[in-house]
Amino acid sequence: MGFLQTSKSRLGIAGQLLGFFWRGKRWWLVPMIVMLLGLGVFIILAQSSAIAPFIYTLF
């Protein structure tokens, strides 16, 4: 339990969200949220780069 408290204090809001999922037995939602955040970051970074035309093939 010490690891959870330490990581919660270091991560701020994200740590509180992870703590909520863990306490509420919703830890299975964490991979889905990580994938959605990763996809969002990927789309934002790819908008102004040379790989932007290749993203259209994904959707």
PDB file of C-alpha atoms in Angstrom:
ATOM      1  CA  MET A   1       0.000   0.000   0.000  1.00  0.00           C
ATOM      2  CA  GLY A   2       2.991   2.302   0.497  1.00  0.00           C
ATOM      3  CA  PHE A   3       3.826   2.145  -3.203  1.00  0.00           C
ATOM      4  CA  LEU A   4       0.319   3.277  -4.124  1.00  0.00           C
ATOM      5  CA  GLN A   5       0.467   6.250  -1.755  1.00  0.00           C
ATOM      6  CA  THR A   6       3.913   7.300  -2.976  1.00  0.00           C
ATOM      7  CA  SER A   7       2.960   7.113  -6.636  1.00  0.00           C
ATOM      8  CA  LYS A   8      -0.322   8.934  -5.965  1.00  0.00           C
ATOM      9  CA  SER A   9       1.498  11.869  -4.385  1.00  0.00           C
ATOM     10  CA  ARG A  10       4.032  12.061  -7.224  1.00  0.00           C
ATOM     11  CA  LEU A  11       1.555  11.843 -10.089  1.00  0.00           C
ATOM     12  CA  GLY A  12      -1.014  14.344  -8.818  1.00  0.00           C
ATOM     13  CA  ILE A  13      -4.404  14.083 -10.509  1.00  0.00           C
ATOM     14  CA  ALA A  14      -3.395  11.027 -12.534  1.00  0.00           C
ATOM     15  CA  GLY A  15      -2.315   9.320  -9.310  1.00  0.00           C
ATOM     16  CA  GLN A  16      -5.632  10.105  -7.674  1.00  0.00           C
ATOM     17  CA  LEU A  17      -7.456   8.682 -10.679  1.00  0.00           C
ATOM     18  CA  LEU A  18      -5.376   5.500 -10.558  1.00  0.00           C
ATOM     19  CA  GLY A  19      -5.991   5.229  -6.810  1.00  0.00           C
ATOM     20  CA  PHE A  20      -9.737   5.578  -7.369  1.00  0.00           C
ATOM     21  CA  PHE A  21      -9.692   2.820  -9.980  1.00  0.00           C
ATOM     22  CA  TRP A  22      -7.662   0.542  -7.716  1.00  0.00           C
ATOM     23  CA  ARG A  23      -9.827   1.071  -4.616  1.00  0.00           C
ATOM     24  CA  GLY A  24     -13.083   0.749  -6.561  1.00  0.00           C
ATOM     25  CA  LYS A  25     -11.973  -2.521  -8.225  1.00  0.00           C
ATOM     26  CA  ARG A  26     -11.964  -0.745 -11.584  1.00  0.00           C
ATOM     27  CA  TRP A  27      -8.297  -1.441 -12.306  1.00  0.00           C
ATOM     28  CA  TRP A  28      -9.330  -3.137 -15.544  1.00  0.00           C
ATOM     29  CA  LEU A  29     -10.137   0.337 -16.973  1.00  0.00           C
ATOM     30  CA  VAL A  30      -6.527   1.517 -16.686  1.00  0.00           C
ATOM     31  CA  PRO A  31      -5.266  -0.088 -19.951  1.00  0.00           C
ATOM     32  CA  MET A  32      -8.167   1.414 -21.878  1.00  0.00           C
ATOM     33  CA  ILE A  33      -7.452   4.905 -20.545  1.00  0.00           C
ATOM     34  CA  VAL A  34      -3.735   4.542 -21.286  1.00  0.00           C
ATOM     35  CA  MET A  35      -4.496   3.498 -24.862  1.00  0.00           C
ATOM     36  CA  LEU A  36      -6.904   6.421 -25.365  1.00  0.00           C
ATOM     37  CA  LEU A  37      -4.354   8.894 -24.014  1.00  0.00           C
ATOM     38  CA  GLY A  38      -1.641   7.378 -26.211  1.00  0.00           C
ATOM     39  CA  LEU A  39      -3.843   7.634 -29.290  1.00  0.00           C
ATOM     40  CA  GLY A  40      -4.648  11.255 -28.466  1.00  0.00           C
ATOM     41  CA  VAL A  41      -0.978  12.145 -28.052  1.00  0.00           C
ATOM     42  CA  PHE A  42      -0.171  10.337 -31.300  1.00  0.00           C
ATOM     43  CA  ILE A  43      -2.800  12.291 -33.218  1.00  0.00           C
ATOM     44  CA  ILE A  44      -1.705  15.622 -31.745  1.00  0.00           C
ATOM     45  CA  LEU A  45       1.961  15.011 -32.524  1.00  0.00           C
ATOM     46  CA  ALA A  46       1.270  13.724 -36.016  1.00  0.00           C
ATOM     47  CA  GLN A  47      -0.788  16.697 -37.154  1.00  0.00           C
ATOM     48  CA  SER A  48       2.225  18.833 -37.935  1.00  0.00           C
ATOM     49  CA  SER A  49       4.679  16.195 -39.065  1.00  0.00           C
ATOM     50  CA  ALA A  50       5.614  14.349 -42.215  1.00  0.00           C
ATOM     51  CA  ILE A  51       3.672  11.243 -41.164  1.00  0.00           C
ATOM     52  CA  ALA A  52       0.307  13.019 -41.211  1.00  0.00           C
ATOM     53  CA  PRO A  53      -0.740  11.539 -44.608  1.00  0.00           C
ATOM     54  CA  PHE A  54      -0.211   8.020 -43.283  1.00  0.00           C
ATOM     55  CA  ILE A  55      -2.630   8.541 -40.393  1.00  0.00           C
ATOM     56  CA  TYR A  56      -5.536   8.732 -42.832  1.00  0.00           C
ATOM     57  CA  THR A  57      -4.955   5.092 -43.696  1.00  0.00           C
ATOM     58  CA  LEU A  58      -5.539   4.154 -40.042  1.00  0.00           C
ATOM     59  CA  PHE A  59      -8.996   5.698 -39.976  1.00  0.00           C
TER      60      PHE A  59
END
